[in-house]
């Protein structure tokens, strides 16, 4: 397991009792380097959406737990937030909750001279993701290894 994966996994373990007490759930945890800074981001969610008080409560408790365990050697910036409206669908649990929703899908390489697709998330499995294109109703199947990004589409 890489350093990033280890930090994310250990942080998620610390988060479990914290989010339970706060009445929210863990959406995702990521440890990334942007420029010269490292960021540890915890995304939380609940059915009616999270607010600033939820984020503050989880952030304070997580910060204390991280200080106590002190397993991250690098200096980092802790952020706790909602995954947002155009949330990235990284894990199977994210895809499962989003079946039937409109998504944007981007591929690493062009498929029929296109790298960006929008449609309804129809199905997924360990190897593929299927979206139904609108308005023609045509299903497109993508190998998961070819998918760079899937996120909920924003309709305004």
CSV table of N, CA and C in Angstrom, one decimal:
chain,number,residue,atom,x,y,z
A,1,UNK,N,0.8,-1.2,0.0
A,1,UNK,CA,0.0,0.0,0.0
A,1,UNK,C,0.9,1.2,0.0
A,2,UNK,N,0.6,2.2,-0.8
A,2,UNK,CA,1.3,3.4,-0.9
A,2,UNK,C,1.1,4.3,0.3
A,3,UNK,N,2.0,5.3,0.5
A,3,UNK,CA,1.8,6.2,1.6
A,3,UNK,C,0.5,6.9,1.6
A,4,UNK,N,0.1,7.3,0.4
A,4,UNK,CA,-1.2,8.0,0.2
A,4,UNK,C,-2.4,7.1,0.7
A,5,UNK,N,-2.3,5.8,0.2
A,5,UNK,CA,-3.4,4.9,0.6
A,5,UNK,C,-3.4,4.6,2.0
A,6,UNK,N,-2.2,4.5,2.6
A,6,UNK,CA,-2.1,4.2,4.1
A,6,UNK,C,-2.7,5.3,4.9
A,7,UNK,N,-2.3,6.6,4.5
A,7,UNK,CA,-2.9,7.7,5.2
A,7,UNK,C,-4.4,7.9,5.1
A,8,UNK,N,-4.9,7.6,3.9
A,8,UNK,CA,-6.3,7.7,3.7
A,8,UNK,C,-7.1,6.6,4.5
A,9,UNK,N,-6.5,5.4,4.5
A,9,UNK,CA,-7.2,4.3,5.2
A,9,UNK,C,-7.2,4.5,6.7
A,10,UNK,N,-6.0,5.0,7.2
A,10,UNK,CA,-5.9,5.3,8.7
A,10,UNK,C,-6.8,6.4,9.1
A,11,UNK,N,-6.9,7.4,8.2
A,11,UNK,CA,-7.8,8.6,8.5
A,11,UNK,C,-9.3,8.1,8.5
A,12,UNK,N,-9.6,7.3,7.5
A,12,UNK,CA,-11.0,6.8,7.5
A,12,UNK,C,-11.3,6.0,8.7
A,13,UNK,N,-10.4,5.2,9.2
A,13,UNK,CA,-10.6,4.5,10.5
A,13,UNK,C,-10.9,5.4,11.6
A,14,UNK,N,-10.1,6.5,11.7
A,14,UNK,CA,-10.3,7.5,12.8
A,14,UNK,C,-11.7,8.2,12.6
A,15,UNK,N,-12.1,8.4,11.4
A,15,UNK,CA,-13.4,9.1,11.1
A,15,UNK,C,-14.6,8.3,11.5
A,16,UNK,N,-14.6,7.0,11.5
A,16,UNK,CA,-15.8,6.2,11.7
A,16,UNK,C,-16.6,6.6,12.9
A,17,UNK,N,-16.0,6.6,14.1
A,17,UNK,CA,-16.8,7.0,15.3
A,17,UNK,C,-17.1,8.5,15.3
A,18,UNK,N,-16.3,9.3,14.7
A,18,UNK,CA,-16.5,10.7,14.6
A,18,UNK,C,-17.8,11.1,13.8
A,19,UNK,N,-17.9,10.5,12.6
A,19,UNK,CA,-19.0,10.8,11.8
A,19,UNK,C,-20.3,10.2,12.4
A,20,UNK,N,-20.2,9.0,13.0
A,20,UNK,CA,-21.3,8.4,13.6
A,20,UNK,C,-21.9,9.3,14.7
A,21,UNK,N,-21.0,9.9,15.5
A,21,UNK,CA,-21.4,10.8,16.6
A,21,UNK,C,-22.0,12.1,16.0
A,22,UNK,N,-21.5,12.5,14.8
A,22,UNK,CA,-22.0,13.8,14.2
A,22,UNK,C,-23.2,13.6,13.3
A,23,UNK,N,-23.7,12.3,13.1
A,23,UNK,CA,-24.9,12.1,12.3
A,23,UNK,C,-24.7,12.2,10.9
A,24,UNK,N,-23.4,12.0,10.4
A,24,UNK,CA,-23.1,12.1,9.0
A,24,UNK,C,-22.4,10.8,8.5
A,25,UNK,N,-22.1,10.7,7.3
A,25,UNK,CA,-21.3,9.6,6.8
A,25,UNK,C,-20.1,10.0,6.0
A,26,UNK,N,-19.1,9.1,5.9
A,26,UNK,CA,-17.9,9.4,5.2
A,26,UNK,C,-18.3,9.2,3.7
A,27,UNK,N,-18.0,10.2,2.9
A,27,UNK,CA,-18.1,10.0,1.4
A,27,UNK,C,-16.8,9.6,0.8
A,28,UNK,N,-15.7,10.2,1.2
A,28,UNK,CA,-14.4,9.9,0.7
A,28,UNK,C,-13.3,10.6,1.6
A,29,UNK,N,-12.1,10.1,1.5
A,29,UNK,CA,-11.0,10.7,2.1
A,29,UNK,C,-9.9,10.7,1.1
A,30,UNK,N,-9.2,11.8,0.9
A,30,UNK,CA,-8.0,11.8,0.0
A,30,UNK,C,-6.9,12.6,0.6
A,31,UNK,N,-5.7,12.1,0.3
A,31,UNK,CA,-4.4,12.7,0.7
A,31,UNK,C,-3.7,13.1,-0.6
A,32,UNK,N,-3.6,14.3,-0.9
A,32,UNK,CA,-3.0,14.7,-2.2
A,32,UNK,C,-2.0,15.9,-2.0
A,33,UNK,N,-1.0,16.0,-3.0
A,33,UNK,CA,-0.1,17.1,-3.0
A,33,UNK,C,-0.5,18.0,-4.1
A,34,UNK,N,-0.7,19.2,-3.8
A,34,UNK,CA,-1.0,20.3,-4.8
A,34,UNK,C,0.0,21.4,-4.7
A,35,UNK,N,0.8,21.5,-5.7
A,35,UNK,CA,2.0,22.5,-5.6
A,35,UNK,C,2.9,21.9,-4.6
A,36,UNK,N,3.3,22.8,-3.6
A,36,UNK,CA,4.2,22.3,-2.6
A,36,UNK,C,3.5,21.9,-1.3
A,37,UNK,N,2.2,21.9,-1.3
A,37,UNK,CA,1.4,21.6,-0.1
A,37,UNK,C,0.7,20.3,-0.2
A,38,UNK,N,0.6,19.6,1.0
A,38,UNK,CA,-0.2,18.3,1.1
A,38,UNK,C,-1.5,18.7,1.7
A,39,UNK,N,-2.6,18.0,1.2
A,39,UNK,CA,-3.9,18.2,1.7
A,39,UNK,C,-4.5,16.9,2.1
A,40,UNK,N,-5.1,16.8,3.3
A,40,UNK,CA,-5.8,15.7,3.8
A,40,UNK,C,-7.3,16.2,3.8
A,41,UNK,N,-8.1,15.6,2.9
A,41,UNK,CA,-9.5,16.0,2.7
A,41,UNK,C,-10.4,14.9,3.1
A,42,UNK,N,-11.4,15.2,3.9
A,42,UNK,CA,-12.4,14.3,4.3
A,42,UNK,C,-13.7,14.9,3.8
A,43,UNK,N,-14.4,14.1,3.0
A,43,UNK,CA,-15.7,14.5,2.4
A,43,UNK,C,-16.8,13.8,3.2
A,44,UNK,N,-17.7,14.6,3.8
A,44,UNK,CA,-18.8,14.0,4.5
A,44,UNK,C,-20.2,14.3,3.9
A,45,UNK,N,-21.2,13.5,4.2
A,45,UNK,CA,-22.5,13.6,3.6
A,45,UNK,C,-23.5,13.1,4.5
A,46,UNK,N,-24.8,13.5,4.2
A,46,UNK,CA,-26.0,13.0,4.8
A,46,UNK,C,-27.1,13.3,3.8
A,47,UNK,N,-28.2,12.5,3.9
A,47,UNK,CA,-29.3,12.7,2.9
A,47,UNK,C,-29.8,14.1,2.7
A,48,UNK,N,-29.9,14.9,3.7
A,48,UNK,CA,-30.4,16.2,3.5
A,48,UNK,C,-29.2,17.2,3.2
A,49,UNK,N,-28.0,16.7,3.1
A,49,UNK,CA,-26.9,17.6,2.9
A,49,UNK,C,-26.2,18.1,4.1
A,50,UNK,N,-24.9,18.3,4.1
A,50,UNK,CA,-24.2,18.7,5.3
A,50,UNK,C,-24.2,20.3,5.3
A,51,UNK,N,-24.0,20.8,6.5
A,51,UNK,CA,-23.9,22.3,6.6
A,51,UNK,C,-22.5,22.6,7.3
A,52,UNK,N,-22.3,23.9,7.5
A,52,UNK,CA,-21.0,24.3,8.0
A,52,UNK,C,-20.8,23.8,9.4
A,53,UNK,N,-21.8,23.6,10.2
A,53,UNK,CA,-21.7,23.1,11.6
A,53,UNK,C,-21.3,21.7,11.6
A,54,UNK,N,-21.8,20.9,10.6
A,54,UNK,CA,-21.4,19.5,10.5
A,54,UNK,C,-19.9,19.4,10.2
A,55,UNK,N,-19.5,20.2,9.2
A,55,UNK,CA,-18.1,20.2,8.8
A,55,UNK,C,-17.2,20.6,10.0
A,56,UNK,N,-17.6,21.7,10.7
A,56,UNK,CA,-16.8,22.2,11.8
A,56,UNK,C,-16.7,21.1,12.9
A,57,UNK,N,-17.8,20.4,13.3
A,57,UNK,CA,-17.8,19.4,14.3
A,57,UNK,C,-16.9,18.3,13.9
A,58,UNK,N,-16.9,17.8,12.7
A,58,UNK,CA,-16.1,16.7,12.3
A,58,UNK,C,-14.6,17.1,12.2
A,59,UNK,N,-14.4,18.3,11.7
A,59,UNK,CA,-13.0,18.8,11.5
A,59,UNK,C,-12.3,18.9,12.9
A,60,UNK,N,-13.0,19.5,13.9
A,60,UNK,CA,-12.4,19.6,15.2
A,60,UNK,C,-12.0,18.3,15.8
A,61,UNK,N,-13.0,17.3,15.7
A,61,UNK,CA,-12.8,16.0,16.3
A,61,UNK,C,-11.7,15.2,15.5
A,62,UNK,N,-11.7,15.4,14.2
A,62,UNK,CA,-10.7,14.7,13.4
A,62,UNK,C,-9.3,15.3,13.6
A,63,UNK,N,-9.2,16.6,13.7
A,63,UNK,CA,-8.0,17.2,14.0
A,63,UNK,C,-7.4,16.7,15.3
A,64,UNK,N,-8.2,16.7,16.3
A,64,UNK,CA,-7.7,16.2,17.6
A,64,UNK,C,-7.2,14.7,17.5
A,65,UNK,N,-8.0,13.9,16.8
A,65,UNK,CA,-7.6,12.5,16.7
A,65,UNK,C,-6.3,12.3,15.9
A,66,UNK,N,-6.2,13.1,14.8
A,66,UNK,CA,-5.0,13.1,14.0
A,66,UNK,C,-3.8,13.5,14.9
A,67,UNK,N,-4.0,14.6,15.7
A,67,UNK,CA,-2.9,15.0,16.5
A,67,UNK,C,-2.4,14.0,17.5
A,68,UNK,N,-3.4,13.2,18.0
A,68,UNK,CA,-3.1,12.2,19.0
A,68,UNK,C,-2.4,11.0,18.4
A,69,UNK,N,-2.8,10.6,17.2
A,69,UNK,CA,-2.2,9.4,16.5
A,69,UNK,C,-0.9,9.8,15.8
A,70,UNK,N,-0.9,11.0,15.3
A,70,UNK,CA,0.3,11.6,14.6
A,70,UNK,C,1.1,10.6,13.7
A,71,UNK,N,0.3,10.0,12.7
A,71,UNK,CA,0.9,9.1,11.8
A,71,UNK,C,1.3,9.7,10.5
A,72,UNK,N,1.0,11.0,10.2
A,72,UNK,CA,1.3,11.6,9.0
A,72,UNK,C,2.6,12.5,9.2
A,73,UNK,N,3.7,12.1,8.5
A,73,UNK,CA,5.0,12.7,8.8
A,73,UNK,C,5.1,14.1,8.2
A,74,UNK,N,4.4,14.3,7.0
A,74,UNK,CA,4.5,15.6,6.3
A,74,UNK,C,3.6,16.6,7.0
A,75,UNK,N,3.9,17.9,6.8
A,75,UNK,CA,3.0,19.0,7.2
A,75,UNK,C,1.8,18.9,6.1
A,76,UNK,N,0.6,19.1,6.6
A,76,UNK,CA,-0.5,19.1,5.7
A,76,UNK,C,-1.6,20.0,6.1
A,77,UNK,N,-2.6,20.3,5.2
A,77,UNK,CA,-3.7,21.1,5.5
A,77,UNK,C,-4.9,20.2,5.6
A,78,UNK,N,-5.7,20.2,6.7
A,78,UNK,CA,-6.8,19.4,6.8
A,78,UNK,C,-8.1,20.2,6.3
A,79,UNK,N,-8.9,19.5,5.5
A,79,UNK,CA,-10.1,20.1,5.0
A,79,UNK,C,-11.2,19.1,5.2
A,80,UNK,N,-12.3,19.6,5.7
A,80,UNK,CA,-13.5,18.7,5.8
A,80,UNK,C,-14.7,19.5,5.1
A,81,UNK,N,-15.3,18.8,4.2
A,81,UNK,CA,-16.4,19.4,3.4
A,81,UNK,C,-17.3,18.4,2.8
A,82,UNK,N,-18.4,19.0,2.2
A,82,UNK,CA,-19.3,18.2,1.4
A,82,UNK,C,-18.7,17.8,0.1
A,83,UNK,N,-19.1,16.7,-0.5
A,83,UNK,CA,-18.5,16.3,-1.8
A,83,UNK,C,-19.1,17.2,-2.9
A,84,UNK,N,-20.1,18.0,-2.6
A,84,UNK,CA,-20.6,19.0,-3.6
A,84,UNK,C,-21.6,18.4,-4.5
A,85,UNK,N,-22.2,19.3,-5.3
A,85,UNK,CA,-23.3,18.8,-6.2
A,85,UNK,C,-22.7,18.0,-7.4
A,86,UNK,N,-21.6,18.4,-7.9
A,86,UNK,CA,-21.0,17.7,-9.0
A,86,UNK,C,-20.0,16.7,-8.5
A,87,UNK,N,-20.4,15.9,-7.5
A,87,UNK,CA,-19.5,15.0,-6.8
A,87,UNK,C,-18.9,13.9,-7.7
A,88,UNK,N,-17.6,13.6,-7.5
A,88,UNK,CA,-17.0,12.6,-8.2
A,88,UNK,C,-17.4,11.2,-7.7
A,89,UNK,N,-17.7,10.3,-8.6
A,89,UNK,CA,-18.1,8.9,-8.2
A,89,UNK,C,-16.9,8.0,-8.4
A,90,UNK,N,-16.2,7.8,-7.3
A,90,UNK,CA,-15.0,7.1,-7.3
A,90,UNK,C,-15.2,5.6,-6.9
A,91,UNK,N,-16.0,5.4,-6.0
A,91,UNK,CA,-16.2,4.0,-5.4
A,91,UNK,C,-17.5,3.4,-5.8
A,92,UNK,N,-17.6,2.1,-5.7
A,92,UNK,CA,-18.8,1.3,-6.1
A,92,UNK,C,-20.0,1.9,-5.3
A,93,UNK,N,-19.8,2.2,-4.0
A,93,UNK,CA,-20.9,2.7,-3.2
A,93,UNK,C,-21.4,4.1,-3.8
A,94,UNK,N,-20.6,4.9,-4.4
A,94,UNK,CA,-21.0,6.1,-5.0
A,94,UNK,C,-21.8,5.8,-6.3
A,95,UNK,N,-21.3,4.9,-7.1
A,95,UNK,CA,-22.0,4.5,-8.3
A,95,UNK,C,-23.4,3.9,-7.9
A,96,UNK,N,-23.5,3.1,-6.9
A,96,UNK,CA,-24.7,2.4,-6.5
A,96,UNK,C,-25.8,3.5,-6.1
A,97,UNK,N,-25.4,4.5,-5.4
A,97,UNK,CA,-26.3,5.6,-5.0
A,97,UNK,C,-26.7,6.5,-6.1
A,98,UNK,N,-26.0,6.4,-7.2
A,98,UNK,CA,-26.2,7.3,-8.3
A,98,UNK,C,-26.8,6.7,-9.6
A,99,UNK,N,-27.2,5.4,-9.4
A,99,UNK,CA,-27.9,4.7,-10.6
A,99,UNK,C,-29.1,5.5,-10.9
A,100,UNK,N,-29.3,5.7,-12.2
A,100,UNK,CA,-30.5,6.5,-12.7
A,100,UNK,C,-30.3,8.0,-12.7
A,101,UNK,N,-29.1,8.4,-12.2
A,101,UNK,CA,-28.8,9.9,-12.2
A,101,UNK,C,-28.0,10.3,-13.5
A,102,UNK,N,-28.1,11.5,-13.8
A,102,UNK,CA,-27.4,12.0,-15.0
A,102,UNK,C,-25.9,12.2,-14.6
A,103,UNK,N,-25.0,11.7,-15.4
A,103,UNK,CA,-23.6,11.8,-15.1
A,103,UNK,C,-22.8,12.3,-16.2
A,104,UNK,N,-21.6,12.8,-15.9
A,104,UNK,CA,-20.6,13.2,-16.9
A,104,UNK,C,-19.5,12.1,-16.8
A,105,UNK,N,-19.1,11.6,-17.9
A,105,UNK,CA,-18.0,10.6,-17.9
A,105,UNK,C,-16.9,11.1,-18.9
A,106,UNK,N,-15.7,11.0,-18.4
A,106,UNK,CA,-14.5,11.4,-19.2
A,106,UNK,C,-13.6,10.2,-19.3
A,107,UNK,N,-13.1,10.0,-20.6
A,107,UNK,CA,-12.2,8.9,-20.8
A,107,UNK,C,-10.7,9.4,-21.0
A,108,UNK,N,-9.8,8.5,-20.8
A,108,UNK,CA,-8.4,8.8,-21.0
A,108,UNK,C,-8.1,9.0,-22.5
A,109,UNK,N,-8.7,8.1,-23.3
A,109,UNK,CA,-8.4,8.2,-24.7
A,109,UNK,C,-9.7,8.4,-25.5
A,110,UNK,N,-9.7,9.0,-26.6
A,110,UNK,CA,-11.0,9.3,-27.4
A,110,UNK,C,-11.7,8.0,-27.7
A,111,UNK,N,-13.0,8.0,-27.6
A,111,UNK,CA,-13.9,6.9,-28.1
A,111,UNK,C,-14.7,7.6,-29.2
A,112,UNK,N,-14.6,7.1,-30.4
A,112,UNK,CA,-15.3,7.7,-31.5
A,112,UNK,C,-15.0,9.2,-31.6
A,113,UNK,N,-13.7,9.6,-31.4
A,113,UNK,CA,-13.2,11.0,-31.5
A,113,UNK,C,-13.8,11.9,-30.4
A,114,UNK,N,-14.2,11.3,-29.3
A,114,UNK,CA,-14.8,12.0,-28.2
A,114,UNK,C,-14.2,11.5,-26.8
A,115,UNK,N,-14.0,12.4,-25.9
A,115,UNK,CA,-13.5,12.0,-24.6
A,115,UNK,C,-14.5,12.3,-23.5
A,116,UNK,N,-15.5,13.1,-23.8
A,116,UNK,CA,-16.5,13.5,-22.8
A,116,UNK,C,-17.9,13.0,-23.2
A,117,UNK,N,-18.6,12.4,-22.2
A,117,UNK,CA,-19.9,11.9,-22.5
A,117,UNK,C,-20.8,12.3,-21.4
A,118,UNK,N,-22.1,12.4,-21.7
A,118,UNK,CA,-23.1,12.7,-20.6
A,118,UNK,C,-24.3,11.8,-20.9
A,119,UNK,N,-24.8,11.2,-19.8
A,119,UNK,CA,-26.0,10.3,-19.9
A,119,UNK,C,-26.4,9.9,-18.6
A,120,UNK,N,-27.4,8.9,-18.6
A,120,UNK,CA,-27.9,8.4,-17.3
A,120,UNK,C,-27.1,7.2,-16.9
A,121,UNK,N,-26.6,7.1,-15.7
A,121,UNK,CA,-25.9,6.0,-15.2
A,121,UNK,C,-26.8,4.8,-15.1
A,122,UNK,N,-26.6,3.8,-16.0
A,122,UNK,CA,-27.5,2.6,-16.1
A,122,UNK,C,-27.0,1.5,-15.2
A,123,UNK,N,-25.7,1.2,-15.3
A,123,UNK,CA,-25.2,0.0,-14.5
A,123,UNK,C,-23.7,0.1,-14.5
A,124,UNK,N,-23.2,-0.7,-13.6
A,124,UNK,CA,-21.7,-0.8,-13.5
A,124,UNK,C,-21.4,-2.2,-12.9
A,125,UNK,N,-20.2,-2.6,-13.1
A,125,UNK,CA,-19.7,-3.8,-12.4
A,125,UNK,C,-18.2,-3.6,-12.2
A,126,UNK,N,-17.5,-4.6,-11.8
A,126,UNK,CA,-16.0,-4.5,-11.6
A,126,UNK,C,-15.2,-4.1,-12.8
A,127,UNK,N,-15.8,-4.4,-14.0
A,127,UNK,CA,-15.0,-4.1,-15.2
A,127,UNK,C,-15.5,-3.0,-16.1
A,128,UNK,N,-16.8,-2.6,-15.9
A,128,UNK,CA,-17.4,-1.7,-16.9
A,128,UNK,C,-18.4,-0.7,-16.2
A,129,UNK,N,-18.7,0.3,-17.0
A,129,UNK,CA,-19.8,1.3,-16.6
A,129,UNK,C,-20.6,1.5,-17.8
A,130,UNK,N,-21.9,1.5,-17.7
A,130,UNK,CA,-22.8,1.7,-18.8
A,130,UNK,C,-23.7,3.0,-18.5
A,131,UNK,N,-23.7,3.9,-19.5
A,131,UNK,CA,-24.6,5.1,-19.4
A,131,UNK,C,-25.5,5.0,-20.6
A,132,UNK,N,-26.7,5.6,-20.4
A,132,UNK,CA,-27.7,5.7,-21.5
A,132,UNK,C,-27.7,7.1,-22.0
A,133,UNK,N,-27.4,7.3,-23.3
A,133,UNK,CA,-27.3,8.6,-23.9
A,133,UNK,C,-28.7,9.2,-24.1
A,134,UNK,N,-28.8,10.5,-24.0
A,134,UNK,CA,-30.0,11.1,-24.2
A,134,UNK,C,-29.9,12.0,-25.5
A,135,UNK,N,-30.8,12.2,-26.3
A,135,UNK,CA,-32.2,11.7,-26.2
A,135,UNK,C,-32.4,10.3,-26.9
A,136,UNK,N,-31.4,9.8,-27.5
A,136,UNK,CA,-31.6,8.6,-28.4
A,136,UNK,C,-31.8,7.3,-27.6
A,137,UNK,N,-31.4,7.3,-26.3
A,137,UNK,CA,-31.5,6.1,-25.5
A,137,UNK,C,-30.5,5.0,-25.8
A,138,UNK,N,-29.5,5.3,-26.5
A,138,UNK,CA,-28.4,4.4,-26.8
A,138,UNK,C,-27.5,4.1,-25.6
A,139,UNK,N,-27.2,2.9,-25.3
A,139,UNK,CA,-26.3,2.5,-24.2
A,139,UNK,C,-24.9,2.5,-24.7
A,140,UNK,N,-24.0,3.2,-23.9
A,140,UNK,CA,-22.6,3.1,-24.2
A,140,UNK,C,-21.9,2.4,-23.0
A,141,UNK,N,-21.1,1.4,-23.3
A,141,UNK,CA,-20.4,0.7,-22.2
A,141,UNK,C,-18.9,1.1,-22.3
A,142,UNK,N,-18.4,1.4,-21.1
A,142,UNK,CA,-17.0,1.8,-21.0
A,142,UNK,C,-16.2,0.9,-20.1
A,143,UNK,N,-15.1,0.4,-20.5
A,143,UNK,CA,-14.2,-0.3,-19.5
A,143,UNK,C,-13.8,0.6,-18.4
A,144,UNK,N,-13.8,0.2,-17.2
A,144,UNK,CA,-13.5,1.0,-16.1
A,144,UNK,C,-12.0,1.5,-16.1
A,145,UNK,N,-11.2,0.7,-16.7
A,145,UNK,CA,-9.8,1.1,-16.9
A,145,UNK,C,-9.6,2.3,-17.9
A,146,UNK,N,-10.6,2.5,-18.7
A,146,UNK,CA,-10.6,3.6,-19.7
A,146,UNK,C,-11.2,4.9,-19.2
A,147,UNK,N,-11.9,4.8,-18.0
A,147,UNK,CA,-12.6,5.9,-17.5
A,147,UNK,C,-11.7,6.8,-16.6
A,148,UNK,N,-11.5,8.0,-16.9
A,148,UNK,CA,-10.7,9.0,-16.1
A,148,UNK,C,-11.5,9.6,-15.0
A,149,UNK,N,-12.8,9.8,-15.2
A,149,UNK,CA,-13.6,10.5,-14.2
A,149,UNK,C,-15.1,10.3,-14.5
A,150,UNK,N,-15.8,10.1,-13.4
A,150,UNK,CA,-17.3,10.0,-13.5
A,150,UNK,C,-17.8,11.0,-12.4
A,151,UNK,N,-18.7,11.9,-12.7
A,151,UNK,CA,-19.3,12.7,-11.7
A,151,UNK,C,-20.7,13.0,-12.0
A,152,UNK,N,-21.4,13.4,-11.0
A,152,UNK,CA,-22.8,13.8,-11.2
A,152,UNK,C,-22.8,15.1,-12.1
A,153,UNK,N,-23.7,15.1,-13.1
A,153,UNK,CA,-23.9,16.2,-14.0
A,153,UNK,C,-24.7,17.3,-13.3
A,154,UNK,N,-24.3,18.5,-13.5
A,154,UNK,CA,-25.0,19.7,-13.0
A,154,UNK,C,-26.0,20.2,-14.0
A,155,UNK,N,-27.3,20.2,-13.7
A,155,UNK,CA,-28.3,20.7,-14.6
A,155,UNK,C,-28.9,22.0,-13.9
A,156,UNK,N,-28.7,23.1,-14.6
A,156,UNK,CA,-29.3,24.4,-14.1
A,156,UNK,C,-30.3,24.9,-15.0
